[in-house]
Amino acid sequence: MNSKILVILTAFCLMVTTQVFAVPTGVSKTVDNLKVAISGETTASAKYAAYAQKALEEGYKNIARLFEAASKAEGIHAANHRATMQQFGQSMGPVSPTFTVKSTIENLQDAINGESYEVATMYPDFLKESSRENANLATISFNYAYQTEQKHKALYQNALAALKAGKQEMLPSKYYVCLNCGNTYDTEAAARCAICLTPKDRFVTIG
């Protein structure tokens, strides 16, 4: 091969590699936020799975289903955030969740507190930053989680009120989770996800 052509090809490969694996200019804060979100969503997924088991042990089957559905959704959010990181040429090691399982009534309050923070502070801040940095894929991933967490907060609040009133048996016994964005329905799922328009045959049923 002509040495001049070889030099050109080498330079081109280096340019492509740099473009693919380097953090795009100006999105370093968004990458940091993605890491925080991955850690938070991974921990929430594991925690809610443990809370579901506790609810079953205490005889609250319908509340356990809610925790199971939320756990699935949080796992989807973590996966979406990781996929976005990969598009930026970045990676993150495994997360080792730490949390304490208490009574179901305490676990519901903890879940409400966590969702409230994500809805009121964390994701709004992350969305502002990703928009400022024109990190469109991150904005999509953050928005999927943000909209879903608003629903989770309301579902947890309803479950806590029902449990305190001794009406937990009246809570929904089945949930539907969109596998694309994590959107969670506690009634019959819509034909398409209200957040990302994924058809309902791509939902998973819990319960």
Backbone as JSON Lines, residues from 0, in Angstrom:
{"i":0,"aa":"M","n":[0.85,-1.2,0.0],"ca":[0.0,0.0,0.0],"c":[0.88,1.24,0.0]}
{"i":1,"aa":"N","n":[0.5,2.22,-0.8],"ca":[1.23,3.47,-0.85],"c":[1.32,4.09,0.53]}
{"i":2,"aa":"S","n":[2.52,4.53,0.94],"ca":[2.72,5.05,2.29],"c":[1.88,6.29,2.55]}
{"i":3,"aa":"K","n":[1.66,7.08,1.53],"ca":[0.85,8.29,1.7],"c":[-0.59,7.92,2.02]}
{"i":4,"aa":"I","n":[-1.11,6.9,1.32],"ca":[-2.48,6.45,1.58],"c":[-2.6,5.87,2.98]}
{"i":5,"aa":"L","n":[-1.56,5.13,3.39],"ca":[-1.55,4.54,4.72],"c":[-1.6,5.62,5.8]}
{"i":6,"aa":"V","n":[-0.86,6.68,5.61],"ca":[-0.87,7.77,6.58],"c":[-2.25,8.4,6.66]}
{"i":7,"aa":"I","n":[-2.87,8.57,5.48],"ca":[-4.2,9.19,5.45],"c":[-5.21,8.3,6.18]}
{"i":8,"aa":"L","n":[-5.16,6.99,5.92],"ca":[-6.08,6.05,6.55],"c":[-5.88,6.02,8.06]}
{"i":9,"aa":"T","n":[-4.63,6.06,8.48],"ca":[-4.33,6.06,9.92],"c":[-4.88,7.31,10.58]}
{"i":10,"aa":"A","n":[-4.7,8.43,9.93],"ca":[-5.2,9.69,10.47],"c":[-6.72,9.66,10.57]}
{"i":11,"aa":"F","n":[-7.38,9.1,9.54],"ca":[-8.84,9.0,9.54],"c":[-9.33,8.13,10.68]}
{"i":12,"aa":"C","n":[-8.67,6.97,10.89],"ca":[-9.06,6.06,11.97],"c":[-8.91,6.73,13.33]}
{"i":13,"aa":"L","n":[-7.84,7.48,13.5],"ca":[-7.64,8.18,14.76],"c":[-8.71,9.23,14.98]}
{"i":14,"aa":"M","n":[-9.12,9.88,13.91],"ca":[-10.15,10.91,14.02],"c":[-11.48,10.3,14.42]}
{"i":15,"aa":"V","n":[-11.85,9.16,13.78],"ca":[-13.11,8.48,14.09],"c":[-13.1,7.97,15.51]}
{"i":16,"aa":"T","n":[-11.98,7.39,15.92],"ca":[-11.87,6.86,17.28],"c":[-12.05,7.98,18.3]}
{"i":17,"aa":"T","n":[-11.44,9.1,18.04],"ca":[-11.55,10.24,18.95],"c":[-12.98,10.74,19.04]}
{"i":18,"aa":"Q","n":[-13.67,10.78,17.89],"ca":[-15.04,11.27,17.88],"c":[-15.98,10.31,18.61]}
{"i":19,"aa":"V","n":[-15.74,9.01,18.49],"ca":[-16.63,8.02,19.07],"c":[-16.43,7.89,20.57]}
{"i":20,"aa":"F","n":[-15.19,7.87,21.02],"ca":[-14.92,7.54,22.41],"c":[-14.65,8.73,23.32]}
{"i":21,"aa":"A","n":[-14.55,9.91,22.77],"ca":[-14.37,11.09,23.63],"c":[-15.72,11.66,24.01]}
{"i":22,"aa":"V","n":[-15.78,12.31,25.18],"ca":[-17.01,12.98,25.58],"c":[-17.24,14.14,24.62]}
{"i":23,"aa":"P","n":[-18.42,14.23,23.99],"ca":[-18.67,15.35,23.08],"c":[-18.42,16.67,23.8]}
{"i":24,"aa":"T","n":[-17.91,17.63,23.07],"ca":[-17.55,18.92,23.64],"c":[-18.74,19.55,24.37]}
{"i":25,"aa":"G","n":[-18.51,19.93,25.62],"ca":[-19.51,20.68,26.36],"c":[-20.56,19.88,27.09]}
{"i":26,"aa":"V","n":[-20.43,18.56,27.16],"ca":[-21.46,17.76,27.85],"c":[-20.88,17.03,29.06]}
{"i":27,"aa":"S","n":[-19.76,17.48,29.57],"ca":[-19.13,16.79,30.69],"c":[-20.01,16.8,31.93]}
{"i":28,"aa":"K","n":[-20.76,17.88,32.16],"ca":[-21.66,17.94,33.31],"c":[-22.8,16.94,33.16]}
{"i":29,"aa":"T","n":[-23.3,16.8,31.95],"ca":[-24.37,15.84,31.69],"c":[-23.88,14.41,31.92]}
{"i":30,"aa":"V","n":[-22.66,14.13,31.55],"ca":[-22.09,12.8,31.79],"c":[-22.02,12.55,33.29]}
{"i":31,"aa":"D","n":[-21.59,13.53,34.05],"ca":[-21.56,13.39,35.52],"c":[-22.96,13.12,36.06]}
{"i":32,"aa":"N","n":[-23.95,13.83,35.52],"ca":[-25.33,13.65,35.96],"c":[-25.86,12.26,35.61]}
{"i":33,"aa":"L","n":[-25.45,11.76,34.46],"ca":[-25.85,10.41,34.06],"c":[-25.31,9.38,35.06]}
{"i":34,"aa":"K","n":[-24.1,9.59,35.51],"ca":[-23.52,8.67,36.48],"c":[-24.3,8.69,37.79]}
{"i":35,"aa":"V","n":[-24.68,9.88,38.23],"ca":[-25.49,10.0,39.45],"c":[-26.83,9.31,39.26]}
{"i":36,"aa":"A","n":[-27.43,9.52,38.1],"ca":[-28.74,8.92,37.82],"c":[-28.65,7.4,37.73]}
{"i":37,"aa":"I","n":[-27.6,6.88,37.13],"ca":[-27.42,5.43,37.04],"c":[-27.32,4.83,38.43]}
{"i":38,"aa":"S","n":[-26.53,5.46,39.28],"ca":[-26.38,4.97,40.65],"c":[-27.71,5.01,41.4]}
{"i":39,"aa":"G","n":[-28.42,6.12,41.26],"ca":[-29.69,6.27,41.96],"c":[-30.74,5.3,41.48]}
{"i":40,"aa":"E","n":[-30.87,5.13,40.17],"ca":[-31.9,4.25,39.62],"c":[-31.57,2.78,39.89]}
{"i":41,"aa":"T","n":[-30.3,2.43,39.82],"ca":[-29.9,1.05,40.12],"c":[-30.2,0.71,41.58]}
{"i":42,"aa":"T","n":[-29.9,1.65,42.45],"ca":[-30.17,1.44,43.88],"c":[-31.67,1.36,44.13]}
{"i":43,"aa":"A","n":[-32.44,2.24,43.49],"ca":[-33.89,2.22,43.67],"c":[-34.49,0.9,43.18]}
{"i":44,"aa":"S","n":[-33.99,0.39,42.07],"ca":[-34.51,-0.87,41.54],"c":[-34.28,-2.01,42.53]}
{"i":45,"aa":"A","n":[-33.07,-2.1,43.08],"ca":[-32.76,-3.15,44.05],"c":[-33.55,-2.95,45.34]}
{"i":46,"aa":"K","n":[-33.65,-1.71,45.77],"ca":[-34.35,-1.4,47.02],"c":[-35.83,-1.73,46.92]}
{"i":47,"aa":"Y","n":[-36.45,-1.35,45.81],"ca":[-37.88,-1.62,45.67],"c":[-38.16,-3.12,45.55]}
{"i":48,"aa":"A","n":[-37.24,-3.85,44.96],"ca":[-37.4,-5.31,44.9],"c":[-37.39,-5.89,46.32]}
{"i":49,"aa":"A","n":[-36.5,-5.36,47.16],"ca":[-36.43,-5.81,48.55],"c":[-37.68,-5.38,49.32]}
{"i":50,"aa":"Y","n":[-38.17,-4.18,49.03],"ca":[-39.38,-3.7,49.68],"c":[-40.58,-4.56,49.28]}
{"i":51,"aa":"A","n":[-40.58,-5.03,48.04],"ca":[-41.67,-5.9,47.58],"c":[-41.68,-7.2,48.38]}
{"i":52,"aa":"Q","n":[-40.51,-7.76,48.61],"ca":[-40.42,-8.99,49.39],"c":[-40.9,-8.76,50.82]}
{"i":53,"aa":"K","n":[-40.56,-7.61,51.4],"ca":[-41.01,-7.28,52.75],"c":[-42.53,-7.14,52.8]}
{"i":54,"aa":"A","n":[-43.09,-6.5,51.8],"ca":[-44.54,-6.33,51.75],"c":[-45.24,-7.69,51.68]}
{"i":55,"aa":"L","n":[-44.68,-8.6,50.92],"ca":[-45.25,-9.95,50.84],"c":[-45.19,-10.63,52.21]}
{"i":56,"aa":"E","n":[-44.07,-10.48,52.88],"ca":[-43.91,-11.09,54.2],"c":[-44.93,-10.54,55.19]}
{"i":57,"aa":"E","n":[-45.3,-9.29,55.01],"ca":[-46.27,-8.67,55.92],"c":[-47.71,-8.84,55.45]}
{"i":58,"aa":"G","n":[-47.89,-9.53,54.33],"ca":[-49.24,-9.82,53.85],"c":[-49.87,-8.76,52.97]}
{"i":59,"aa":"Y","n":[-49.04,-7.85,52.44],"ca":[-49.56,-6.78,51.59],"c":[-49.24,-7.08,50.12]}
{"i":60,"aa":"K","n":[-49.97,-8.01,49.55],"ca":[-49.67,-8.48,48.2],"c":[-49.77,-7.37,47.15]}
{"i":61,"aa":"N","n":[-50.79,-6.54,47.24],"ca":[-50.97,-5.5,46.24],"c":[-49.88,-4.43,46.31]}
{"i":62,"aa":"I","n":[-49.43,-4.13,47.53],"ca":[-48.33,-3.17,47.67],"c":[-47.03,-3.78,47.14]}
{"i":63,"aa":"A","n":[-46.87,-5.08,47.34],"ca":[-45.7,-5.77,46.79],"c":[-45.67,-5.65,45.27]}
{"i":64,"aa":"R","n":[-46.83,-5.75,44.64],"ca":[-46.9,-5.64,43.17],"c":[-46.47,-4.24,42.73]}
{"i":65,"aa":"L","n":[-46.88,-3.24,43.49],"ca":[-46.47,-1.87,43.16],"c":[-44.96,-1.74,43.23]}
{"i":66,"aa":"F","n":[-44.37,-2.24,44.3],"ca":[-42.92,-2.17,44.43],"c":[-42.22,-2.94,43.3]}
{"i":67,"aa":"E","n":[-42.77,-4.08,42.93],"ca":[-42.19,-4.87,41.84],"c":[-42.22,-4.09,40.53]}
{"i":68,"aa":"A","n":[-43.35,-3.45,40.26],"ca":[-43.48,-2.68,39.02],"c":[-42.5,-1.51,39.01]}
{"i":69,"aa":"A","n":[-42.41,-0.82,40.14],"ca":[-41.48,0.32,40.22],"c":[-40.04,-0.14,40.09]}
{"i":70,"aa":"S","n":[-39.72,-1.28,40.68],"ca":[-38.37,-1.83,40.57],"c":[-38.02,-2.08,39.1]}
{"i":71,"aa":"K","n":[-38.96,-2.63,38.37],"ca":[-38.74,-2.9,36.94],"c":[-38.51,-1.58,36.19]}
{"i":72,"aa":"A","n":[-39.32,-0.59,36.5],"ca":[-39.2,0.7,35.82],"c":[-37.86,1.37,36.11]}
{"i":73,"aa":"E","n":[-37.43,1.32,37.36],"ca":[-36.16,1.95,37.72],"c":[-34.99,1.25,37.02]}
{"i":74,"aa":"G","n":[-35.11,-0.05,36.86],"ca":[-34.07,-0.78,36.13],"c":[-34.0,-0.35,34.68]}
{"i":75,"aa":"I","n":[-35.16,-0.07,34.1],"ca":[-35.22,0.42,32.72],"c":[-34.57,1.79,32.62]}
{"i":76,"aa":"H","n":[-34.84,2.65,33.6],"ca":[-34.22,3.98,33.59],"c":[-32.7,3.87,33.68]}
{"i":77,"aa":"A","n":[-32.22,3.01,34.56],"ca":[-30.77,2.84,34.7],"c":[-30.16,2.36,33.38]}
{"i":78,"aa":"A","n":[-30.83,1.41,32.72],"ca":[-30.34,0.88,31.45],"c":[-30.33,1.96,30.37]}
{"i":79,"aa":"N","n":[-31.37,2.78,30.34],"ca":[-31.42,3.88,29.36],"c":[-30.28,4.88,29.6]}
{"i":80,"aa":"H","n":[-30.04,5.2,30.86],"ca":[-28.95,6.13,31.17],"c":[-27.6,5.55,30.77]}
{"i":81,"aa":"R","n":[-27.42,4.27,31.0],"ca":[-26.15,3.62,30.6],"c":[-25.99,3.63,29.08]}
{"i":82,"aa":"A","n":[-27.07,3.37,28.38],"ca":[-27.02,3.38,26.91],"c":[-26.66,4.77,26.4]}
{"i":83,"aa":"T","n":[-27.18,5.79,27.06],"ca":[-26.86,7.17,26.68],"c":[-25.38,7.45,26.93]}
{"i":84,"aa":"M","n":[-24.87,6.98,28.06],"ca":[-23.44,7.14,28.35],"c":[-22.59,6.52,27.25]}
{"i":85,"aa":"Q","n":[-23.0,5.35,26.81],"ca":[-22.24,4.65,25.76],"c":[-22.24,5.44,24.47]}
{"i":86,"aa":"Q","n":[-23.34,6.13,24.18],"ca":[-23.38,6.96,22.99],"c":[-22.4,8.13,23.09]}
{"i":87,"aa":"F","n":[-22.08,8.5,24.32],"ca":[-21.08,9.55,24.55],"c":[-19.67,8.96,24.64]}
{"i":88,"aa":"G","n":[-19.55,7.66,24.41],"ca":[-18.25,7.03,24.47],"c":[-17.74,6.82,25.88]}
{"i":89,"aa":"Q","n":[-18.65,6.82,26.85],"ca":[-18.28,6.69,28.25],"c":[-18.85,5.39,28.83]}
{"i":90,"aa":"S","n":[-18.31,4.98,29.95],"ca":[-18.82,3.78,30.63],"c":[-18.76,4.02,32.13]}
{"i":91,"aa":"M","n":[-19.45,3.15,32.85],"ca":[-19.48,3.26,34.31],"c":[-19.48,1.85,34.87]}
{"i":92,"aa":"G","n":[-18.73,1.65,35.92],"ca":[-18.64,0.34,36.53],"c":[-19.93,-0.05,37.22]}
{"i":93,"aa":"P","n":[-19.98,-1.26,37.76],"ca":[-21.19,-1.73,38.44],"c":[-21.47,-0.92,39.71]}
{"i":94,"aa":"V","n":[-22.75,-0.83,40.05],"ca":[-23.18,-0.12,41.25],"c":[-23.51,-1.14,42.32]}
{"i":95,"aa":"S","n":[-23.07,-0.9,43.54],"ca":[-23.37,-1.79,44.67],"c":[-24.35,-1.08,45.6]}
{"i":96,"aa":"P","n":[-25.65,-1.33,45.42],"ca":[-26.67,-0.63,46.21],"c":[-26.57,-0.92,47.71]}
{"i":97,"aa":"T","n":[-26.79,0.09,48.51],"ca":[-26.87,-0.07,49.95],"c":[-28.14,0.61,50.44]}
{"i":98,"aa":"F","n":[-28.89,-0.08,51.27],"ca":[-30.14,0.46,51.79],"c":[-30.59,-0.41,52.95]}
{"i":99,"aa":"T","n":[-31.57,0.08,53.68],"ca":[-32.11,-0.65,54.83],"c":[-33.59,-0.92,54.61]}
{"i":100,"aa":"V","n":[-33.99,-2.16,54.8],"ca":[-35.4,-2.53,54.67],"c":[-36.06,-2.44,56.04]}
{"i":101,"aa":"K","n":[-37.15,-1.68,56.12],"ca":[-37.87,-1.54,57.38],"c":[-39.29,-2.1,57.2]}
{"i":102,"aa":"S","n":[-40.25,-1.57,57.93],"ca":[-41.63,-2.01,57.77],"c":[-42.17,-1.46,56.46]}
{"i":103,"aa":"T","n":[-43.23,-2.05,55.94],"ca":[-43.79,-1.6,54.68],"c":[-44.25,-0.15,54.74]}
{"i":104,"aa":"I","n":[-44.84,0.25,55.86],"ca":[-45.3,1.63,55.96],"c":[-44.1,2.59,55.93]}
{"i":105,"aa":"E","n":[-42.99,2.2,56.54],"ca":[-41.78,3.02,56.49],"c":[-41.14,2.97,55.1]}
{"i":106,"aa":"N","n":[-41.19,1.82,54.48],"ca":[-40.62,1.69,53.14],"c":[-41.38,2.53,52.12]}
{"i":107,"aa":"L","n":[-42.7,2.6,52.27],"ca":[-43.49,3.45,51.38],"c":[-43.12,4.92,51.56]}
{"i":108,"aa":"Q","n":[-42.94,5.34,52.8],"ca":[-42.56,6.73,53.05],"c":[-41.18,7.02,52.48]}
{"i":109,"aa":"D","n":[-40.27,6.06,52.61],"ca":[-38.93,6.24,52.04],"c":[-39.01,6.37,50.53]}
{"i":110,"aa":"A","n":[-39.86,5.54,49.91],"ca":[-40.02,5.61,48.46],"c":[-40.6,6.96,48.04]}
{"i":111,"aa":"I","n":[-41.57,7.47,48.79],"ca":[-42.15,8.78,48.5],"c":[-41.08,9.86,48.6]}
{"i":112,"aa":"N","n":[-40.26,9.78,49.63],"ca":[-39.2,10.77,49.8],"c":[-38.23,10.75,48.62]}
{"i":113,"aa":"G","n":[-37.85,9.56,48.2],"ca":[-36.92,9.43,47.08],"c":[-37.49,9.94,45.78]}
{"i":114,"aa":"E","n":[-38.74,9.57,45.5],"ca":[-39.38,10.03,44.27],"c":[-39.6,11.54,44.3]}
{"i":115,"aa":"S","n":[-39.93,12.07,45.47],"ca":[-40.16,13.51,45.6],"c":[-38.89,14.29,45.26]}
{"i":116,"aa":"Y","n":[-37.75,13.8,45.73],"ca":[-36.48,14.47,45.43],"c":[-36.19,14.42,43.93]}
{"i":117,"aa":"E","n":[-36.41,13.27,43.32],"ca":[-36.14,13.14,41.88],"c":[-37.04,14.05,41.05]}
{"i":118,"aa":"V","n":[-38.3,14.16,41.48],"ca":[-39.28,14.95,40.73],"c":[-39.08,16.45,40.95]}
{"i":119,"aa":"A","n":[-38.78,16.84,42.18],"ca":[-38.69,18.26,42.5],"c":[-37.32,18.86,42.21]}
{"i":120,"aa":"T","n":[-36.27,18.05,42.33],"ca":[-34.92,18.61,42.26],"c":[-34.02,17.93,41.23]}
{"i":121,"aa":"M","n":[-33.78,16.64,41.4],"ca":[-32.75,15.97,40.63],"c":[-33.0,16.03,39.12]}
{"i":122,"aa":"Y","n":[-34.1,15.47,38.67],"ca":[-34.3,15.42,37.23],"c":[-34.57,16.79,36.6]}
{"i":123,"aa":"P","n":[-35.29,17.71,37.27],"ca":[-35.39,19.05,36.68],"c":[-34.02,19.71,36.47]}
{"i":124,"aa":"D","n":[-33.13,19.55,37.45],"ca":[-31.78,20.1,37.31],"c":[-31.02,19.43,36.18]}
{"i":125,"aa":"F","n":[-31.12,18.1,36.11],"ca":[-30.42,17.35,35.05],"c":[-30.95,17.74,33.67]}
{"i":126,"aa":"L","n":[-32.26,17.93,33.57],"ca":[-32.86,18.29,32.28],"c":[-32.41,19.69,31.84]}
{"i":127,"aa":"K","n":[-32.31,20.6,32.78],"ca":[-31.83,21.95,32.44],"c":[-30.41,21.89,31.9]}
{"i":128,"aa":"E","n":[-29.57,21.08,32.55],"ca":[-28.17,20.98,32.15],"c":[-28.01,20.3,30.79]}
{"i":129,"aa":"S","n":[-28.75,19.21,30.58],"ca":[-28.64,18.51,29.3],"c":[-29.17,19.36,28.16]}
{"i":130,"aa":"S","n":[-30.2,20.15,28.44],"ca":[-30.73,21.07,27.43],"c":[-29.71,22.16,27.12]}
{"i":131,"aa":"R","n":[-29.07,22.68,28.16],"ca":[-28.06,23.73,27.97],"c":[-26.89,23.21,27.15]}
{"i":132,"aa":"E","n":[-26.52,21.94,27.37],"ca":[-25.38,21.36,26.67],"c":[-25.77,20.68,25.36]}
{"i":133,"aa":"N","n":[-27.06,20.79,24.99],"ca":[-27.56,20.18,23.75],"c":[-27.29,18.68,23.71]}
{"i":134,"aa":"A","n":[-27.37,18.04,24.87],"ca":[-27.18,16.59,24.96],"c":[-28.55,15.94,24.8]}
{"i":135,"aa":"N","n":[-29.01,15.85,23.57],"ca":[-30.39,15.46,23.29],"c":[-30.76,14.06,23.78]}
{"i":136,"aa":"L","n":[-29.86,13.11,23.61],"ca":[-30.16,11.75,24.06],"c":[-30.32,11.7,25.58]}
{"i":137,"aa":"A","n":[-29.49,12.45,26.28],"ca":[-29.61,12.5,27.73],"c":[-30.92,13.16,28.14]}
{"i":138,"aa":"T","n":[-31.31,14.18,27.41],"ca":[-32.58,14.85,27.71],"c":[-33.73,13.87,27.57]}
{"i":139,"aa":"I","n":[-33.71,13.06,26.54],"ca":[-34.76,12.05,26.35],"c":[-34.78,11.06,27.51]}
{"i":140,"aa":"S","n":[-33.61,10.55,27.87],"ca":[-33.52,9.55,28.93],"c":[-33.94,10.14,30.28]}
{"i":141,"aa":"F","n":[-33.48,11.35,30.57],"ca":[-33.87,12.01,31.82],"c":[-35.38,12.27,31.85]}
{"i":142,"aa":"N","n":[-35.92,12.67,30.71],"ca":[-37.35,12.99,30.66],"c":[-38.21,11.73,30.86]}
{"i":143,"aa":"Y","n":[-37.78,10.62,30.29],"ca":[-38.5,9.36,30.51],"c":[-38.59,9.07,32.01]}
{"i":144,"aa":"A","n":[-37.46,9.2,32.69],"ca":[-37.43,8.92,34.12],"c":[-38.24,9.96,34.89]}
{"i":145,"aa":"Y","n":[-38.07,11.21,34.55],"ca":[-38.76,12.29,35.26],"c":[-40.28,12.11,35.22]}
{"i":146,"aa":"Q","n":[-40.81,11.84,34.05],"ca":[-42.26,11.68,33.93],"c":[-42.76,10.43,34.67]}
{"i":147,"aa":"T","n":[-41.97,9.37,34.61],"ca":[-42.37,8.14,35.29],"c":[-42.33,8.31,36.8]}
{"i":148,"aa":"E","n":[-41.3,9.0,37.3],"ca":[-41.18,9.17,38.76],"c":[-42.35,9.97,39.32]}
{"i":149,"aa":"Q","n":[-42.9,10.87,38.53],"ca":[-44.08,11.61,38.98],"c":[-45.24,10.65,39.23]}
{"i":150,"aa":"K","n":[-45.38,9.67,38.36],"ca":[-46.44,8.68,38.54],"c":[-46.15,7.78,39.73]}
{"i":151,"aa":"H","n":[-44.88,7.39,39.89],"ca":[-44.51,6.54,41.02],"c":[-44.81,7.24,42.34]}
{"i":152,"aa":"K","n":[-44.49,8.51,42.42],"ca":[-44.74,9.26,43.65],"c":[-46.22,9.21,44.01]}
{"i":153,"aa":"A","n":[-47.08,9.45,43.04],"ca":[-48.53,9.43,43.28],"c":[-49.0,8.03,43.67]}
{"i":154,"aa":"L","n":[-48.46,7.01,43.03],"ca":[-48.85,5.63,43.34],"c":[-48.44,5.27,44.77]}
{"i":155,"aa":"Y","n":[-47.25,5.67,45.16],"ca":[-46.78,5.38,46.52],"c":[-47.62,6.15,47.56]}
{"i":156,"aa":"Q","n":[-47.94,7.39,47.26],"ca":[-48.75,8.17,48.19],"c":[-50.13,7.53,48.38]}
{"i":157,"aa":"N","n":[-50.71,7.06,47.28],"ca":[-52.0,6.4,47.35],"c":[-51.92,5.11,48.15]}
{"i":158,"aa":"A","n":[-50.84,4.36,47.94],"ca":[-50.66,3.1,48.65],"c":[-50.48,3.34,50.15]}
{"i":159,"aa":"L","n":[-49.72,4.36,50.5],"ca":[-49.49,4.66,51.92],"c":[-50.8,5.07,52.59]}
{"i":160,"aa":"A","n":[-51.58,5.9,51.92],"ca":[-52.86,6.33,52.48],"c":[-53.79,5.14,52.67]}
{"i":161,"aa":"A","n":[-53.8,4.22,51.69],"ca":[-54.65,3.04,51.79],"c":[-54.21,2.14,52.93]}
{"i":162,"aa":"L","n":[-52.91,1.99,53.08],"ca":[-52.38,1.13,54.15],"c":[-52.73,1.71,55.52]}
{"i":163,"aa":"K","n":[-52.59,3.0,55.68],"ca":[-52.91,3.64,56.95],"c":[-54.4,3.54,57.27]}
{"i":164,"aa":"A","n":[-55.21,3.5,56.23],"ca":[-56.67,3.41,56.41],"c":[-57.15,1.97,56.48]}
{"i":165,"aa":"G","n":[-56.23,1.03,56.38],"ca":[-56.6,-0.38,56.41],"c":[-57.33,-0.83,55.15]}
{"i":166,"aa":"K","n":[-57.1,-0.13,54.04],"ca":[-57.79,-0.44,52.79],"c":[-56.83,-0.9,51.7]}
{"i":167,"aa":"Q","n":[-55.72,-1.51,52.1],"ca":[-54.71,-1.93,51.13],"c":[-55.23,-2.97,50.14]}
{"i":168,"aa":"E","n":[-56.25,-3.74,50.55],"ca":[-56.8,-4.75,49.65],"c":[-57.53,-4.12,48.46]}
{"i":169,"aa":"M","n":[-57.85,-2.83,48.58],"ca":[-58.55,-2.14,47.49],"c":[-57.58,-1.56,46.47]}
{"i":170,"aa":"L","n":[-56.3,-1.67,46.74],"ca":[-55.3,-1.17,45.8],"c":[-55.23,-2.06,44.56]}
{"i":171,"aa":"P","n":[-54.75,-1.51,43.44],"ca":[-54.62,-2.32,42.21],"c":[-53.77,-3.56,42.45]}
{"i":172,"aa":"S","n":[-54.12,-4.63,41.79],"ca":[-53.37,-5.89,41.93],"c":[-52.55,-6.21,40.69]}
{"i":173,"aa":"K","n":[-52.59,-5.31,39.71],"ca":[-51.85,-5.55,38.47],"c":[-51.31,-4.23,37.95]}
{"i":174,"aa":"Y","n":[-50.08,-4.28,37.42],"ca":[-49.43,-3.09,36.86],"c":[-48.83,-3.42,35.5]}
{"i":175,"aa":"Y","n":[-48.67,-2.39,34.68],"ca":[-48.11,-2.55,33.34],"c":[-46.96,-1.56,33.2]}
{"i":176,"aa":"V","n":[-45.81,-2.07,32.79],"ca":[-44.61,-1.24,32.69],"c":[-44.1,-1.23,31.25]}
{"i":177,"aa":"C","n":[-43.93,-0.03,30.71],"ca":[-43.38,0.12,29.36],"c":[-41.9,-0.24,29.39]}
{"i":178,"aa":"L","n":[-41.51,-1.16,28.53],"ca":[-40.12,-1.62,28.52],"c":[-39.17,-0.61,27.87]}
{"i":179,"aa":"N","n":[-39.72,0.42,27.25],"ca":[-38.86,1.42,26.62],"c":[-38.52,2.56,27.56]}
{"i":180,"aa":"C","n":[-39.51,3.06,28.3],"ca":[-39.27,4.24,29.14],"c":[-39.57,4.02,30.61]}
{"i":181,"aa":"G","n":[-40.2,2.89,30.96],"ca":[-40.5,2.62,32.36],"c":[-41.85,3.14,32.82]}
{"i":182,"aa":"N","n":[-42.59,3.82,31.95],"ca":[-43.91,4.33,32.33],"c":[-44.73,3.21,32.96]}
{"i":183,"aa":"T","n":[-45.42,3.54,34.06],"ca":[-46.1,2.52,34.85],"c":[-47.59,2.83,34.96]}
{"i":184,"aa":"Y","n":[-48.41,1.85,34.56],"ca":[-49.86,2.0,34.64],"c":[-50.41,1.1,35.74]}
{"i":185,"aa":"D","n":[-51.39,1.61,36.48],"ca":[-52.03,0.79,37.5],"c":[-53.44,0.38,37.1]}
{"i":186,"aa":"T","n":[-53.8,0.69,35.88],"ca":[-55.07,0.24,35.31],"c":[-54.75,-0.35,33.95]}
{"i":187,"aa":"E","n":[-55.75,-0.62,33.15],"ca":[-55.49,-1.17,31.82],"c":[-54.57,-0.23,31.04]}
{"i":188,"aa":"A","n":[-53.54,-0.79,30.47],"ca":[-52.55,0.02,29.75],"c":[-53.16,0.62,28.5]}
{"i":189,"aa":"A","n":[-52.68,1.8,28.15],"ca":[-53.13,2.47,26.93],"c":[-52.61,1.71,25.71]}
{"i":190,"aa":"A","n":[-53.19,1.99,24.56],"ca":[-52.75,1.34,23.33],"c":[-51.29,1.65,23.05]}
{"i":191,"aa":"R","n":[-50.88,2.87,23.39],"ca":[-49.49,3.28,23.28],"c":[-49.1,4.04,24.54]}
{"i":192,"aa":"C","n":[-47.84,3.91,24.91],"ca":[-47.34,4.59,26.09],"c":[-47.54,6.09,25.96]}
{"i":193,"aa":"A","n":[-48.06,6.71,27.01],"ca":[-48.32,8.14,26.98],"c":[-47.04,8.97,27.02]}
{"i":194,"aa":"I","n":[-45.93,8.35,27.35],"ca":[-44.65,9.07,27.43],"c":[-43.83,8.91,26.16]}
{"i":195,"aa":"C","n":[-43.69,7.67,25.67],"ca":[-42.79,7.43,24.53],"c":[-43.48,6.82,23.32]}
{"i":196,"aa":"L","n":[-44.78,6.58,23.4],"ca":[-45.59,6.06,22.29],"c":[-45.28,4.6,21.92]}
{"i":197,"aa":"T","n":[-44.61,3.89,22.79],"ca":[-44.37,2.47,22.54],"c":[-45.68,1.7,22.63]}
{"i":198,"aa":"P","n":[-45.97,0.8,21.67],"ca":[-47.22,0.04,21.72],"c":[-47.28,-0.88,22.94]}
{"i":199,"aa":"K","n":[-48.5,-1.15,23.4],"ca":[-48.64,-1.88,24.66],"c":[-48.2,-3.33,24.6]}
{"i":200,"aa":"D","n":[-47.98,-3.86,23.4],"ca":[-47.45,-5.22,23.33],"c":[-45.96,-5.26,23.74]}
{"i":201,"aa":"R","n":[-45.41,-4.07,23.99],"ca":[-44.04,-3.97,24.51],"c":[-44.04,-3.62,26.0]}
{"i":202,"aa":"F","n":[-45.19,-3.81,26.65],"ca":[-45.28,-3.63,28.09],"c":[-45.11,-4.97,28.79]}
{"i":203,"aa":"V","n":[-44.62,-4.94,30.01],"ca":[-44.57,-6.14,30.82],"c":[-45.64,-6.02,31.91]}
{"i":204,"aa":"T","n":[-46.32,-7.11,32.18],"ca":[-47.39,-7.12,33.18],"c":[-46.85,-7.65,34.51]}
{"i":205,"aa":"I","n":[-47.12,-6.91,35.57],"ca":[-46.73,-7.33,36.91],"c":[-48.01,-7.66,37.68]}
{"i":206,"aa":"G","n":[-48.14,-8.92,38.09],"ca":[-49.33,-9.31,38.83],"c":[-50.21,-10.27,38.06]}
